[in-house]
mmCIF file of C-alpha atoms in Angstrom:
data_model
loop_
_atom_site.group_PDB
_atom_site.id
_atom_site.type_symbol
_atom_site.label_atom_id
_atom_site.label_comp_id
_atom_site.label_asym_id
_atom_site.label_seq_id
_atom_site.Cartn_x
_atom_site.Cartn_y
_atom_site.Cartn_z
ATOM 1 C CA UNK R 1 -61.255 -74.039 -50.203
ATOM 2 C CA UNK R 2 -64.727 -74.875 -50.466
ATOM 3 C CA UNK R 3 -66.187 -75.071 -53.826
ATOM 4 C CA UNK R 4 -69.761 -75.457 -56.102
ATOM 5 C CA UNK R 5 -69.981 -76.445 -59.239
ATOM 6 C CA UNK R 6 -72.699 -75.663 -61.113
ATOM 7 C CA UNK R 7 -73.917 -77.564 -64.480
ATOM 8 C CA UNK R 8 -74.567 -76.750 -67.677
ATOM 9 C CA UNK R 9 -73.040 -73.245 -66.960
ATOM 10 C CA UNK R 10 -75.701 -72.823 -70.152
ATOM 11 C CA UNK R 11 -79.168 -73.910 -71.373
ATOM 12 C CA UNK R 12 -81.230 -72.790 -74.430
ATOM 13 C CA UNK R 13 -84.205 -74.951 -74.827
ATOM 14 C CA UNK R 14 -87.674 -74.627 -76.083
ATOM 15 C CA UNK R 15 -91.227 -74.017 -74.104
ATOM 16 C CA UNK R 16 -92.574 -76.623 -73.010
ATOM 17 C CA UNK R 17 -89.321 -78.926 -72.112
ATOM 18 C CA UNK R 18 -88.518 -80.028 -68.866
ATOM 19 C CA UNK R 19 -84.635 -79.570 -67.635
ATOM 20 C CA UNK R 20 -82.682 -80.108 -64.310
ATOM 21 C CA UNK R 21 -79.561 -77.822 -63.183
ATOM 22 C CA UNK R 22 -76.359 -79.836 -61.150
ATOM 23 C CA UNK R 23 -75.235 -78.410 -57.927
ATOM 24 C CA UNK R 24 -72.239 -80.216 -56.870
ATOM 25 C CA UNK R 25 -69.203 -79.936 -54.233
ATOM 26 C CA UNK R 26 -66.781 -82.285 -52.831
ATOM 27 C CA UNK R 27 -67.334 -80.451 -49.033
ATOM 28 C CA UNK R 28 -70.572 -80.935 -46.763
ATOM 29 C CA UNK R 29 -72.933 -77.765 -46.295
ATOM 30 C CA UNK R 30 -75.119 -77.221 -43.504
ATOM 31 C CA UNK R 31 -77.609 -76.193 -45.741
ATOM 32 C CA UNK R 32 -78.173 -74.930 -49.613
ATOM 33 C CA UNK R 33 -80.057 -72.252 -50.763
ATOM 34 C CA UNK R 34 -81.199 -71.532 -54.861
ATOM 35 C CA UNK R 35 -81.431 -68.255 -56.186
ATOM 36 C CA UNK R 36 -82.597 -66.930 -59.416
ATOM 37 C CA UNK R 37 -81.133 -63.555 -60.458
ATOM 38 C CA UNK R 38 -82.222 -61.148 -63.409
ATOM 39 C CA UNK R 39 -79.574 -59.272 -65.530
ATOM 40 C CA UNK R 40 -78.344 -56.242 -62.936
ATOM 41 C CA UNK R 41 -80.512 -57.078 -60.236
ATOM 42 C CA UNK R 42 -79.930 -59.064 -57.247
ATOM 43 C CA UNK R 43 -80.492 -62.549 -56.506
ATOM 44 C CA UNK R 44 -84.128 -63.594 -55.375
ATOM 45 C CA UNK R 45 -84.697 -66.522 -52.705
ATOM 46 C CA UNK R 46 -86.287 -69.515 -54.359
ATOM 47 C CA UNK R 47 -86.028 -72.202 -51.601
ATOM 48 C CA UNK R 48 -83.315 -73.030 -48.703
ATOM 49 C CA UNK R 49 -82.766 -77.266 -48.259
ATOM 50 C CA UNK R 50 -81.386 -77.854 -44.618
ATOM 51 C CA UNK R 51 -81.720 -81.753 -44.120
ATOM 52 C CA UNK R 52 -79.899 -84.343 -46.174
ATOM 53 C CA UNK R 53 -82.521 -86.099 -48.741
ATOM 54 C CA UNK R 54 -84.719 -83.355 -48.455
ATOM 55 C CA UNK R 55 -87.038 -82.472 -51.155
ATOM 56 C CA UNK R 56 -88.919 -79.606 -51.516
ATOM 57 C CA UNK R 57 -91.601 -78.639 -54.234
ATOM 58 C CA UNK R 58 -92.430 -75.028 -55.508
ATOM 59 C CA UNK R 59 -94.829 -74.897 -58.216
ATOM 60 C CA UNK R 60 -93.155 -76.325 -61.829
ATOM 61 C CA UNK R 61 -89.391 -76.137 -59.534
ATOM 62 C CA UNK R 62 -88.210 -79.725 -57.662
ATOM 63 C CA UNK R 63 -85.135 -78.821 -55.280
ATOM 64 C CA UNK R 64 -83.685 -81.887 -53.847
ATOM 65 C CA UNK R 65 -80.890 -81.775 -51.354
ATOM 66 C CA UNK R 66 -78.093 -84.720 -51.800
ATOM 67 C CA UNK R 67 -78.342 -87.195 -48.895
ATOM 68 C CA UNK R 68 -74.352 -86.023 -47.684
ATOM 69 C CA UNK R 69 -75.364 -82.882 -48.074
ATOM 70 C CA UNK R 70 -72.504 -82.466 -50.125
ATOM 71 C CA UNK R 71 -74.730 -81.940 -53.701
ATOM 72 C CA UNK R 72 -78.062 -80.670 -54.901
ATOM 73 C CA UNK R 73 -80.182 -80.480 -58.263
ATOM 74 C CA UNK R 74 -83.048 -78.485 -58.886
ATOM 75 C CA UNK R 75 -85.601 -79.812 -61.662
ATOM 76 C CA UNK R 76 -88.271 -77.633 -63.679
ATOM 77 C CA UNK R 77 -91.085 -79.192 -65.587
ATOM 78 C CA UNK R 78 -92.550 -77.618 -68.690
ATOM 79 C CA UNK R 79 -90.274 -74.478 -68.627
ATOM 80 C CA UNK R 80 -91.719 -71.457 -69.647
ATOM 81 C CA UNK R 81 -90.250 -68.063 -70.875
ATOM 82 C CA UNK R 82 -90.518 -66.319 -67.609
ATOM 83 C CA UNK R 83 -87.951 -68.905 -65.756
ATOM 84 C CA UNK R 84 -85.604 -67.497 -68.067
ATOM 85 C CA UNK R 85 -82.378 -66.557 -65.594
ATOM 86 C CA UNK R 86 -79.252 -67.368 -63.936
ATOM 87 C CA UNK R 87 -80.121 -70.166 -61.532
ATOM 88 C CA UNK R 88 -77.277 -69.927 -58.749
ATOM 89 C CA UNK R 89 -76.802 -72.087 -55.827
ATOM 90 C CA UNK R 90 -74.929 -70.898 -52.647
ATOM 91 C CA UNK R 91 -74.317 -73.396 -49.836
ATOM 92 C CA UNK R 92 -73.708 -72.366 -46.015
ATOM 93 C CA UNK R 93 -70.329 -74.385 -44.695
ATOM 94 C CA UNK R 94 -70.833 -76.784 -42.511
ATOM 95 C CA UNK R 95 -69.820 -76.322 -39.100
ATOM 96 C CA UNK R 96 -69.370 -72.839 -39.837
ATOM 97 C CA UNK R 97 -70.883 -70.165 -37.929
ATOM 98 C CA UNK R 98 -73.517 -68.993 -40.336
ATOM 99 C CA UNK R 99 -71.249 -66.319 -41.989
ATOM 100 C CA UNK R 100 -70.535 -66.604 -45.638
ATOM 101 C CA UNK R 101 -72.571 -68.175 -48.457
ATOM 102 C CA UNK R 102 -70.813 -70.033 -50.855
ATOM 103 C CA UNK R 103 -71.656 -69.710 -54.609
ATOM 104 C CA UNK R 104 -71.746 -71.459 -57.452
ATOM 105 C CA UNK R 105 -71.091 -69.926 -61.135
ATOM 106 C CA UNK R 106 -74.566 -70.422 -61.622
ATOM 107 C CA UNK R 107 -76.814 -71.550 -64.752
ATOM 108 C CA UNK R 108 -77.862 -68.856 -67.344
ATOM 109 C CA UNK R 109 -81.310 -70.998 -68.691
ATOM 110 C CA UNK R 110 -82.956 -69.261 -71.674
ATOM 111 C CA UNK R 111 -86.065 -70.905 -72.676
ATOM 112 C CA UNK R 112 -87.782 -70.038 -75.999
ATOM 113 C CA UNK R 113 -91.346 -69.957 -76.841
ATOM 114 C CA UNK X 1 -92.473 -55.102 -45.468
ATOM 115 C CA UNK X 2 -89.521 -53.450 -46.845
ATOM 116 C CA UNK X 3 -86.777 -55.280 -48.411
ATOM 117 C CA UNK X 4 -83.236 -55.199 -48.445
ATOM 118 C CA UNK X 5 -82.319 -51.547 -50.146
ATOM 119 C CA UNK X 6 -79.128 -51.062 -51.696
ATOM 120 C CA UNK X 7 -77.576 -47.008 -52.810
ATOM 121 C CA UNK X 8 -76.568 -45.503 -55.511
ATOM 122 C CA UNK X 9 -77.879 -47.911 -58.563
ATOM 123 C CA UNK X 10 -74.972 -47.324 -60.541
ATOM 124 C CA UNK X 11 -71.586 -45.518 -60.097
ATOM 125 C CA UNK X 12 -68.881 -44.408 -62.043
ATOM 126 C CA UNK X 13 -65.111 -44.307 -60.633
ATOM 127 C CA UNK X 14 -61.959 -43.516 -61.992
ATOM 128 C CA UNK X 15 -59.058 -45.723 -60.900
ATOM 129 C CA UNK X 16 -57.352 -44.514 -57.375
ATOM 130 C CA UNK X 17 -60.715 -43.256 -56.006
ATOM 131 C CA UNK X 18 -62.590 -43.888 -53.035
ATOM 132 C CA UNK X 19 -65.945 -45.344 -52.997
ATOM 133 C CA UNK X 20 -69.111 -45.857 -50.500
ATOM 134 C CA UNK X 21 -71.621 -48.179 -50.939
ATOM 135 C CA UNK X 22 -75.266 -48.069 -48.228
ATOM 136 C CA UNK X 23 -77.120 -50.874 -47.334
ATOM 137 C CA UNK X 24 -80.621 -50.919 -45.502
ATOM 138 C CA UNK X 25 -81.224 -54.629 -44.172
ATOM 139 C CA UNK X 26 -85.114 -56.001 -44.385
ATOM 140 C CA UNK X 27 -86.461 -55.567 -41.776
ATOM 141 C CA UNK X 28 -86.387 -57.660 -38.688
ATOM 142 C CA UNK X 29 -82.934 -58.527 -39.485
ATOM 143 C CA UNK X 30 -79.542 -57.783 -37.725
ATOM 144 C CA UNK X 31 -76.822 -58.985 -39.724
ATOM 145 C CA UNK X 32 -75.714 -57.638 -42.944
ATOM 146 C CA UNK X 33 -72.927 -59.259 -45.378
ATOM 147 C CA UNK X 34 -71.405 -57.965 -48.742
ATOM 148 C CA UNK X 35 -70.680 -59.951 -51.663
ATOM 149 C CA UNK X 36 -68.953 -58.939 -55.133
ATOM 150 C CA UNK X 37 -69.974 -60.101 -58.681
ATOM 151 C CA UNK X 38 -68.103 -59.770 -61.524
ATOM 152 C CA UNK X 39 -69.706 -60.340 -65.314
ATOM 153 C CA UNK X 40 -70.118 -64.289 -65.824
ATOM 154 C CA UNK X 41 -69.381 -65.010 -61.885
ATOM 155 C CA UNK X 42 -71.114 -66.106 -58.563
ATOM 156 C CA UNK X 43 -71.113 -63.884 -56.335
ATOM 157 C CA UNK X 44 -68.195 -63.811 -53.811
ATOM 158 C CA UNK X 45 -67.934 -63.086 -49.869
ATOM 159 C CA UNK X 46 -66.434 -59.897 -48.944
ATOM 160 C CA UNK X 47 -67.857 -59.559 -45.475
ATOM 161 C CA UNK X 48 -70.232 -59.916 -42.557
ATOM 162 C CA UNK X 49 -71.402 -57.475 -39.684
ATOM 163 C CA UNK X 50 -73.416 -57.827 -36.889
ATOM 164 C CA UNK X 51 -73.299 -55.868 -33.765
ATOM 165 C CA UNK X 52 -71.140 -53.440 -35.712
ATOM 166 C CA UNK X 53 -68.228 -55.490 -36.057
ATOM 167 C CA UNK X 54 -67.014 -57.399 -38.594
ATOM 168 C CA UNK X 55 -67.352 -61.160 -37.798
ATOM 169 C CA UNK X 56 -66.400 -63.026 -41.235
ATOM 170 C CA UNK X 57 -64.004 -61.770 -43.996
ATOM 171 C CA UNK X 58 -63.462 -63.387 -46.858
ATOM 172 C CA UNK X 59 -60.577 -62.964 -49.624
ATOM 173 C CA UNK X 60 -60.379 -59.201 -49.782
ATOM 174 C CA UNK X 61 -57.340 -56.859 -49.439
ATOM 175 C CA UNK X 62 -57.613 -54.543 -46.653
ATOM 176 C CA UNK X 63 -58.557 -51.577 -49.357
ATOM 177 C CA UNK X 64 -62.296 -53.130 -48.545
ATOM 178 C CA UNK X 65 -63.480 -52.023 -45.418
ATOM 179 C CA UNK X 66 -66.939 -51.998 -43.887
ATOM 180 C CA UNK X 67 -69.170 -50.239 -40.889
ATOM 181 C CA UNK X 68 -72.611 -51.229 -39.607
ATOM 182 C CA UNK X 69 -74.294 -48.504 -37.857
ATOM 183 C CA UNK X 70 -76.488 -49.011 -34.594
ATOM 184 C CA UNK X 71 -79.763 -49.241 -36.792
ATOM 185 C CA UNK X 72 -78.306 -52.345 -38.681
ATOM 186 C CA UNK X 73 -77.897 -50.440 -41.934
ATOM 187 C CA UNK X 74 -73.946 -50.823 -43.197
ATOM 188 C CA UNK X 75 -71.513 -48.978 -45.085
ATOM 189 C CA UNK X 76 -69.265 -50.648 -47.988
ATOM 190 C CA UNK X 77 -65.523 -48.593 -48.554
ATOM 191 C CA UNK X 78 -63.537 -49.312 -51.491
ATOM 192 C CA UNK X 79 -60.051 -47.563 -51.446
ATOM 193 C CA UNK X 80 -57.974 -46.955 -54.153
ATOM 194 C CA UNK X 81 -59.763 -48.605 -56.448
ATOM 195 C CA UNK X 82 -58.476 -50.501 -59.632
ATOM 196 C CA UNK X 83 -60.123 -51.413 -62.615
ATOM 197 C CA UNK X 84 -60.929 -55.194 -61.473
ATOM 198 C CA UNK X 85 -63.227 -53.893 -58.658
ATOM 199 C CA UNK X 86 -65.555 -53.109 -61.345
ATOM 200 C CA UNK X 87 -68.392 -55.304 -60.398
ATOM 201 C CA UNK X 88 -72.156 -56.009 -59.092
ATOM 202 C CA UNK X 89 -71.640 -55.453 -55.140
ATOM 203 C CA UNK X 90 -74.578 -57.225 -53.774
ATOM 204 C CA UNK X 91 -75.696 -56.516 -49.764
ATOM 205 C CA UNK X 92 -77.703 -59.143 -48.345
ATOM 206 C CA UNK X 93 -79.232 -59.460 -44.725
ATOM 207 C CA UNK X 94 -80.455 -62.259 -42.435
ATOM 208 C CA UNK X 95 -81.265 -62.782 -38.739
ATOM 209 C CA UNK X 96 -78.147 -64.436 -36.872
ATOM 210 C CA UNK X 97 -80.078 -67.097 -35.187
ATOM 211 C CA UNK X 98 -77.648 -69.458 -34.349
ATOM 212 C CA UNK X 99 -80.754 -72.680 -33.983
ATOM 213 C CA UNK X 100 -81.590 -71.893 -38.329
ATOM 214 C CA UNK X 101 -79.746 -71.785 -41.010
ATOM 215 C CA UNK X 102 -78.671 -68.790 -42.607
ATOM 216 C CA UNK X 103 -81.039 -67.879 -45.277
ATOM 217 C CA UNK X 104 -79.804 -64.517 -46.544
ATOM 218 C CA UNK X 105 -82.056 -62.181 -48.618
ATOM 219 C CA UNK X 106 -79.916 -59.757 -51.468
ATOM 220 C CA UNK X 107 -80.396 -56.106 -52.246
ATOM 221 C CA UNK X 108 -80.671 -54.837 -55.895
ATOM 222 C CA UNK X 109 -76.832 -54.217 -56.083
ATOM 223 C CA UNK X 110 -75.042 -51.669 -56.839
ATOM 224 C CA UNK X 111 -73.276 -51.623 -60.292
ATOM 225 C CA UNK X 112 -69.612 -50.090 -60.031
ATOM 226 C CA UNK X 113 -67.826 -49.052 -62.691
ATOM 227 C CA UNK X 114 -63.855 -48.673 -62.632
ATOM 228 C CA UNK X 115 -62.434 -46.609 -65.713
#
């Protein structure tokens, strides 16, 4: 069975700070995807890493895709309130034929002003 | 550009019920796949459909069952349901392309409620 694990499963730090959320698995994914979800909602696209090493910039969020493919980390500089969320990554199995996403737990970040 | 549309919001079950879930896909897209989310959790793989069929199942007893219709939108059935199915069910759509990867875009979810 194919598994993510996500770390800290919690964050609570202050505006301002910078942080960086662990994606990790011991099985190779064709590609990764972060989401960030509201309470009751649904998640929300952020970005989608495909090739091994890849790093990809979006505003204040760094997404960088592990060089197996196997892990990925996504860093935010100067947090503010409004990236407060659940930060989930969900990889796509490699060699699979683009059916199921695979989560992780997922990161609840708070950030205070 | 409408996205993916998810119906009811919220619903409210008693245990041994039936239940329906609709999902509209964004549009453009052709394959649809449900996931469930419990309080605290990721969300997990239920099922895919495209072309009406199922084509990926996940860990689910067989009192899940699904339908796409011929206009992509899907159906989610939940028989006899027990209080652990209370969850988030999330619907999210993509474009099977088999050259890309398979970025998937969620609905709102529906929130069921087991009692």
């Amino acid at each position: 069975t194919q598994l993510l694990e996500q770390s800290p499963q919690f964050l609570s730090i202050q505006e301002g700070e910078n942080l960086t959320v662990y994606c990790n698995s011991s099985s190779v994914f064709s590609s990764l995807q972060w989401y960030r979800q509201e309470p009751g909602e649904g998640p929300v696209l952020l970005v989608t890493v495909v090739t091994g090493g890849e790093v990809k910039k979006l505003k204040r969020l760094t997404f960088q895709f592990g060089d197996a493919r196997k892990d990925s980390s996504l860093h935010i500089t100067a947090a503010q309130p409004g990236d407060t969320g659940l930060y989930l990554c969900a990889g796509a199995p490699s060699g699979g034929s683009q059916g199921n996403l695979i989560f992780g737990k997922g990161t609840k970040l708070s950030v205070k002003p | 550009d409408a996205g993916v549309t998810q119906s009811p919001t919220h619903l409210i079950k008693t245990r041994g019920q039936q239940v329906t879930l609709r999902c509209s896909p964004k549009s453009g897209h052709d394959t649809v796949s449900w996931y469930q989310q419990a309080l605290g959790q990721g969300p997990q793989f239920i099922f895919q459909y495209y072309e009406e069929e199922e084509r990926q199942r996940g860990n689910f007893p067989d009192r899940f069952s699904g339908h796409q219709f011929p206009n992509y939108s899907s159906e989610l059935n939940v028989n006899a349901l027990l209080l652990g199915d209370s969850a988030l069910y999330l619907c999210a759509s993509s474009f099977l392309d088999w050259k890309t990867t398979d970025t998937q875009y969620f609905g709102p979810g529906t929130r069921l409620t087991v009692l």
